[in-house]
Coordinates of C-alpha atoms in Angstrom, one line a residue:
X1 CA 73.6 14.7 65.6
X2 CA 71.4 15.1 61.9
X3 CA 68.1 16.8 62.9
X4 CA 66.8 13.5 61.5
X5 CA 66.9 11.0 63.7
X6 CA 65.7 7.1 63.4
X7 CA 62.7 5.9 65.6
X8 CA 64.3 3.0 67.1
X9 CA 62.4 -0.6 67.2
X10 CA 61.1 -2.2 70.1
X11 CA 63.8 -3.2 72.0
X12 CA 64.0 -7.0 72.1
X13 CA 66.6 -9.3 73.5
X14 CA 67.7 -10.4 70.1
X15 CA 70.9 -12.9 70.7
X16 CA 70.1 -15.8 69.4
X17 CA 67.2 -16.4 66.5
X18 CA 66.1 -20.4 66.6
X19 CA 65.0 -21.7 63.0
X20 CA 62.4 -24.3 63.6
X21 CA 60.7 -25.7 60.7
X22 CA 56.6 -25.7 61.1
X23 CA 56.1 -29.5 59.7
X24 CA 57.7 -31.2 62.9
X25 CA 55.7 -30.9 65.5
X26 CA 58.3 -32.0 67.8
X27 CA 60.6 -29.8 66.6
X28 CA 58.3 -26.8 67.6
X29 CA 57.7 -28.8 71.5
X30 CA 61.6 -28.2 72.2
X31 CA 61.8 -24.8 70.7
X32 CA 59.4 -23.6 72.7
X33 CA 61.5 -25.3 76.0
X34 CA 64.4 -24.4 74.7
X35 CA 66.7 -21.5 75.8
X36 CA 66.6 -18.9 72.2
X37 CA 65.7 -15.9 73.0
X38 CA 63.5 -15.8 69.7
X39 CA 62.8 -18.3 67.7
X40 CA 61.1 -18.0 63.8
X41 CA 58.7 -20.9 63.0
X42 CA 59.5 -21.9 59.3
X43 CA 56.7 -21.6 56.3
X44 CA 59.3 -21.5 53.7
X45 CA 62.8 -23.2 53.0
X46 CA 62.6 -25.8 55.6
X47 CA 58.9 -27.0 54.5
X48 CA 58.4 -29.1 51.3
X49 CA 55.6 -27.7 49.3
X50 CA 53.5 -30.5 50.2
X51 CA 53.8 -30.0 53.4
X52 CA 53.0 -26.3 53.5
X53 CA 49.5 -26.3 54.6
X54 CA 49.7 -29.0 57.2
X55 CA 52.5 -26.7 58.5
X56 CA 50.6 -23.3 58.6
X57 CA 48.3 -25.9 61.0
X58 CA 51.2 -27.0 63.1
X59 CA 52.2 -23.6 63.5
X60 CA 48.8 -22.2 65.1
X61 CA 48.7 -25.1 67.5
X62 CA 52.0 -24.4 68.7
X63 CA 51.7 -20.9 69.3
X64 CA 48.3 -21.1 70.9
X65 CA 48.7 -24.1 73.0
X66 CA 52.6 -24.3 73.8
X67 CA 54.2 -22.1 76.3
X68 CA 56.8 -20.8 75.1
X69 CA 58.4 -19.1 78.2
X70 CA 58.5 -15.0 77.0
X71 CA 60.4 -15.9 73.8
X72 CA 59.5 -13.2 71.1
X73 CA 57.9 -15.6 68.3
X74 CA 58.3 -15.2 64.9
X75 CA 56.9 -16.7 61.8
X76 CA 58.9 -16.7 58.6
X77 CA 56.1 -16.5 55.4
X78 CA 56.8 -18.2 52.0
X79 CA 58.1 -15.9 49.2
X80 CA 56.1 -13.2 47.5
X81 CA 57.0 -14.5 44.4
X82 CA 55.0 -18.0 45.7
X83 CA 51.1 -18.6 45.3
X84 CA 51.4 -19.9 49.2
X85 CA 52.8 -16.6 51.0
X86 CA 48.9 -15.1 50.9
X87 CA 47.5 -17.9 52.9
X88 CA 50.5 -18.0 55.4
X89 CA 50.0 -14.1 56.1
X90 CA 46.0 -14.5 56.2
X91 CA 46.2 -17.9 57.9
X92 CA 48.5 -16.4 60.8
X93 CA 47.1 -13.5 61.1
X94 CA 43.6 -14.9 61.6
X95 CA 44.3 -17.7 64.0
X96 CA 47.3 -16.5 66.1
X97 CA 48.0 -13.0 65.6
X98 CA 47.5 -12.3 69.6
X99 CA 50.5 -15.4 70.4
X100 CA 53.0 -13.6 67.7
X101 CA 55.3 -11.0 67.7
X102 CA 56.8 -11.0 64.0
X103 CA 56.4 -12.1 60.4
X104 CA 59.6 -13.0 58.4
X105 CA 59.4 -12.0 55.0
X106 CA 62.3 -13.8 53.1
X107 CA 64.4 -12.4 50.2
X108 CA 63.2 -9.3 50.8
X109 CA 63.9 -7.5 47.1
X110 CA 62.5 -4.1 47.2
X111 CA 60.7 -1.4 49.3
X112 CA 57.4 -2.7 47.6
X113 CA 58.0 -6.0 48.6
X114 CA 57.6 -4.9 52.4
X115 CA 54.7 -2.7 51.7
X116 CA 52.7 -5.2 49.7
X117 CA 53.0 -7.4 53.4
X118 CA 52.1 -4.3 55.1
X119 CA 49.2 -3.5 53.5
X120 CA 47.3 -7.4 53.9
X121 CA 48.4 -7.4 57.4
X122 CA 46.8 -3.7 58.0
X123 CA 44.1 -5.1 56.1
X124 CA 43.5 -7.9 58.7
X125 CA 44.0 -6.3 61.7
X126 CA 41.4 -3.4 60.7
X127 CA 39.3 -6.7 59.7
X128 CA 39.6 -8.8 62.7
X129 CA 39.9 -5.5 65.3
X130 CA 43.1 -6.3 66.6
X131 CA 44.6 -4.0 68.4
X132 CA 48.3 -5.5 68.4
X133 CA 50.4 -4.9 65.7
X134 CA 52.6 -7.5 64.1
X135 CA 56.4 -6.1 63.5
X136 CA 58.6 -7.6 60.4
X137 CA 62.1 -9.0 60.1
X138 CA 63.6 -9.3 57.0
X139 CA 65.8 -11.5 55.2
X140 CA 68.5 -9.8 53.2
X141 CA 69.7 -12.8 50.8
X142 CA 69.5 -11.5 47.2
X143 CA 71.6 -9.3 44.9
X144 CA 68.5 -7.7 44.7
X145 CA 67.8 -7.1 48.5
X146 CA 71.0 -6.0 48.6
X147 CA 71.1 -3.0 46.4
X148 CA 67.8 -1.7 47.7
X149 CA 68.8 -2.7 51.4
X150 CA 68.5 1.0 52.2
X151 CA 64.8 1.6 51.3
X152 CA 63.6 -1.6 52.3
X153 CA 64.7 -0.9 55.8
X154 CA 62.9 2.4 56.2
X155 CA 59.8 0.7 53.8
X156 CA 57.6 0.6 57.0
X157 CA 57.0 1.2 60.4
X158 CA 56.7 -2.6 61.4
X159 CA 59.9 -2.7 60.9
X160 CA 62.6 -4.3 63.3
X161 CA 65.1 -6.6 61.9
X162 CA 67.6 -7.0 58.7
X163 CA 69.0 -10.8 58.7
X164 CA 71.6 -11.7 56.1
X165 CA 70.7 -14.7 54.6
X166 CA 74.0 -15.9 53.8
X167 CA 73.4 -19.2 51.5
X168 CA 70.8 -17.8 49.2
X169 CA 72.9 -14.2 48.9
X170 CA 75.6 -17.0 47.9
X171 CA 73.6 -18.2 44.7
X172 CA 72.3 -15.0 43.9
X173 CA 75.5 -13.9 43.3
X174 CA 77.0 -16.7 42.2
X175 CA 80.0 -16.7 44.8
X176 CA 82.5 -19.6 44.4
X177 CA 81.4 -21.3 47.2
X178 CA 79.2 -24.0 48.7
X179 CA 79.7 -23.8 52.5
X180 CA 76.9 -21.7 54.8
X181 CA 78.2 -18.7 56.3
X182 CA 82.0 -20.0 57.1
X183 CA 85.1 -18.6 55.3
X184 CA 86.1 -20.0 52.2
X185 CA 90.3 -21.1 51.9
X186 CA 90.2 -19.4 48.5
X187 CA 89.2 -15.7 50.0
X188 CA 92.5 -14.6 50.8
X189 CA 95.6 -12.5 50.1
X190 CA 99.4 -13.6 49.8
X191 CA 102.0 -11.5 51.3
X192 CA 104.9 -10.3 49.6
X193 CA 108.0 -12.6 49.9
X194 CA 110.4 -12.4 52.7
X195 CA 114.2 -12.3 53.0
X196 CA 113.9 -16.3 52.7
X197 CA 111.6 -16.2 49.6
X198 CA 108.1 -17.4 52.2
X199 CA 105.0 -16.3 51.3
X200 CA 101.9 -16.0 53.5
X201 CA 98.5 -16.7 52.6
X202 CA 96.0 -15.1 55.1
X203 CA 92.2 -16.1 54.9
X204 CA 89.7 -13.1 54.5
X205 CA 85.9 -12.7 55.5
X206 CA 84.1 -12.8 52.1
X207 CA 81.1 -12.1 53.7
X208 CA 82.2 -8.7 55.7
X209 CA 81.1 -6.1 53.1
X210 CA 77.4 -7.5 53.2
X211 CA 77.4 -7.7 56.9
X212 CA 78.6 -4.3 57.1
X213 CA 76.2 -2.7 54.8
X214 CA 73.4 -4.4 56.3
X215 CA 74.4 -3.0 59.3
X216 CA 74.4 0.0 58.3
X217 CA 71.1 0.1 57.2
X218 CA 69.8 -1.4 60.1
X219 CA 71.1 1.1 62.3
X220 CA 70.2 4.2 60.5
X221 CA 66.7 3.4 60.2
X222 CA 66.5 1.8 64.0
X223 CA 66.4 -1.7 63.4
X224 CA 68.5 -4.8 64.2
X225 CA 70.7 -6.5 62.3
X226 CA 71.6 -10.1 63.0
X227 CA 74.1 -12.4 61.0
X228 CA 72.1 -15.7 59.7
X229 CA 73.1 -18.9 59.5
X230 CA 76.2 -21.1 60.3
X231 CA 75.8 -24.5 58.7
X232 CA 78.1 -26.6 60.3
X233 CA 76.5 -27.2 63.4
X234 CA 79.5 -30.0 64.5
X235 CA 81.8 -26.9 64.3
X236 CA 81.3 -24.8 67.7
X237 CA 84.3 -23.2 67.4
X238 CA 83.5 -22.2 63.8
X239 CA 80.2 -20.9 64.5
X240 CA 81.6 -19.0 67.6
X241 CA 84.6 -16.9 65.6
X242 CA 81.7 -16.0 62.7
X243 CA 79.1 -15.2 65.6
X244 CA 82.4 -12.9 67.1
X245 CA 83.0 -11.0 63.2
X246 CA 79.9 -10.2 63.1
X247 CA 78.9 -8.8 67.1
X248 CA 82.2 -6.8 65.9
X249 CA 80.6 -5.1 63.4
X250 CA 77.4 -4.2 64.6
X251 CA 75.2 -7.3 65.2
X252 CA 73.3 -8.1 68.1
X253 CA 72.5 -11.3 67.5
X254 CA 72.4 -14.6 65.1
X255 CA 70.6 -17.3 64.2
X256 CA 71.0 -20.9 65.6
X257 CA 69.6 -23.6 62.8
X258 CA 70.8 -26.3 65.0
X259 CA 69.8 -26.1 69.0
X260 CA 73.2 -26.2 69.9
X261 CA 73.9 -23.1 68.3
X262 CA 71.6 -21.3 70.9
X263 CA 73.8 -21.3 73.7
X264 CA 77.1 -20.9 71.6
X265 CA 75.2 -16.7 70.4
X266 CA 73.8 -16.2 73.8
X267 CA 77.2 -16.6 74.8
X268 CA 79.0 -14.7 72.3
X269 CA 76.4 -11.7 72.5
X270 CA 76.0 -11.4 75.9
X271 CA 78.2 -8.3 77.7
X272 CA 80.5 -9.9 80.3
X273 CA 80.1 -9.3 83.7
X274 CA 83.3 -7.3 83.2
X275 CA 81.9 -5.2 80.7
X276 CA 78.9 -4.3 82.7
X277 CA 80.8 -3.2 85.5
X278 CA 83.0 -0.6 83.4
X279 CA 80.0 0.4 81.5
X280 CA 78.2 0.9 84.7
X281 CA 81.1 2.7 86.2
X282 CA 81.3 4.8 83.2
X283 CA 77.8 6.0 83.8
X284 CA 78.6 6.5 87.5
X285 CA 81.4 8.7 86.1
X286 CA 79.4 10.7 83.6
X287 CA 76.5 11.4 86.2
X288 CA 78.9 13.2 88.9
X289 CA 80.8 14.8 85.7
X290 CA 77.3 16.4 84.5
X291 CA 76.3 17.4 88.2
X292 CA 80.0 19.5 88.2
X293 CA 79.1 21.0 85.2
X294 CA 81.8 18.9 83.2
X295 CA 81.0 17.5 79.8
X296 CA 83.9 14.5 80.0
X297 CA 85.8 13.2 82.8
X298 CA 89.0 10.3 82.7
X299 CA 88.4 7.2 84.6
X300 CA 91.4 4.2 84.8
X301 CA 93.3 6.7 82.4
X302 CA 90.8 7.0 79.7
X303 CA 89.0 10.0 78.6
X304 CA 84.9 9.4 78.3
X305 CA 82.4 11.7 77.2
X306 CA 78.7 11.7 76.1
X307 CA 79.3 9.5 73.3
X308 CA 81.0 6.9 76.0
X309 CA 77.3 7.0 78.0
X310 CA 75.6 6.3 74.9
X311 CA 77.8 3.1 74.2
X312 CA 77.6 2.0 78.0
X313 CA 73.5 2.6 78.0
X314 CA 73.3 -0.2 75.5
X315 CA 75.3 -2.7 77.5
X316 CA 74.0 -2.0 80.6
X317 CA 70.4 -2.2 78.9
X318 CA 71.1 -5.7 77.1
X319 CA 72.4 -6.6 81.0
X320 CA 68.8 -5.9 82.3
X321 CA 67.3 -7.6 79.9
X322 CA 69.0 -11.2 80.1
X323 CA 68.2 -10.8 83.8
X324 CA 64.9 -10.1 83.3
X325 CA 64.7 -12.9 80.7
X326 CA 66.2 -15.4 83.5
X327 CA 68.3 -16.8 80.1

């Protein structure tokens, strides 16, 4: 283990991420009953400009006078490269900062970017003598974001969350395609021929090399990384094999733009009752392994060691907290 090691976030149950859009009011009333375990309440793409400051209303009222059952709340701002992303961050901060958990900064582009947010909320709290400190999520969905993913992770200590924004990292890099977050039937590789002269074409994930990097960078500085958005909300099936890729490589959770998604990632990222048992068993195992002075022990024919606790603490942990959730 490198003498360096990352402070991690605050542990949240992270499994599914609701997108509500702040200009329907009625859309925020059945977030806030629904069943996500966070949801972000939405300043920027989902809002039409002229709706922007009737939603930064909407928003506060929601927050302050819904309950919203212990889901972590999130608000995602507008831009920094928009005139409206000062008065979200001021406007929030001011009126509901003690109902909120987390601001979403969007197409996050450099370290500065996250630093600039940083400083005006410091600036507030210090202002208003808040004592709670807002953490930040943000949205990995540019070329640029991507290259300085690294450094925007570790920009600042309100840190907790990369999200790959899937559709806009699409245009910024202008990939050949027009779905959100699926495959595309053009992403693939044919096999050689056979004996018979058949060829096979087998689909690829165009998307896994931006997952995975994100996830990396997540994970070294602490945070979490969650897979964004799956646009075809008729397509359960679809969403669920995406939501699967991704909890493969590292993700703890994704977002749900449609609340039927929610129950489709709490499903996908939750540990089976299965899984619990082992990874209980496993640190059952470990515990009398360490009292006998034994650094690894077998148990059903498999050989486990520290690293194995490590791996089972997690599940085990995430196990506790849907049960203390009650979702």
């Amino acid at each position: 283990m490198s003498f360096t090691v990352a402070e991690p976030a605050p542990p949240r149950l992270n499994r599914s991420e609701q997108a509500v859009p702040g200009s329907n009011t009625r859309f925020l009333e059945k977030a806030a009953a629904g069943d996500a375990d966070m949801v972000f309440l939405d300043l920027e793409d989902a809002v039409a400009p002229s709706e922007k400051a009737q939603a930064r209303k909407n928003i506060i009222e929601a927050v302050n006078d819904l309950d919203w059952g212990g889901k972590t709340i999130s608000v995602r701002i507008n831009g920094l490269d928009t005139h409206y992303m000062y008065q979200d961050v001021i406007q929030i901060m001011e009126n509901a900062v003690d109902k909120i958990d987390l601001i979403m900064i969007p197409k996050a582009g450099t370290a500065s970017d996250i630093y600039a947010v940083d400083m005006l909320c410091t600036q507030i709290e210090q202002a208003k003598g808040w004592t709670k400190k807002v953490g930040f999520e943000m949205i990995i969905e540019t070329a640029l974001g991507m290259q300085n993913v690294h450094e925007i992770a570790a920009a600042s200590k309100r840190n907790e969350s990369l999200h790959f924004g899937v559709a806009d990292y699409a245009a910024s890099t202008a990939a050949r395609t027009v779905g959100i977050g699926g495959p595309n039937p053009n992403y693939g590789v044919l096999t050689d021929a056979d004996d018979s002269g058949n060829r096979d074409f087998h689909w690829g994930d165009m998307w896994h090399y931006a997952i995975a990097r994100m996830v990396v960078a997540a994970r070294a500085n602490g945070l979490r990384p969650i897979d964004g958005p799956f646009g075809d909300f008729s397509d359960p099936e679809g969403y669920k094999a995406q939501a699967r890729r991704a909890a493969i490589l590292g993700c703890e959770g994704k977002w749900a733009i449609h609340p039927n998604q929610v129950a489709l990632a709490n499903e996908i990222y939750s540990p089976s009752d299965k899984d619990v048992a082992q990874a209980q068993a496993i640190l059952d195992a470990m515990e009398e392994a360490q009292k006998a002075g034994q650094g690894a022990v077998t148990l059903n024919g498999k050989l486990i060691d520290i690293a194995s606790i490590k791996q089972a603490q997690v599940l085990v942990k995430m196990a506790e907290q849907i049960k203390a959730a009650g979702r």
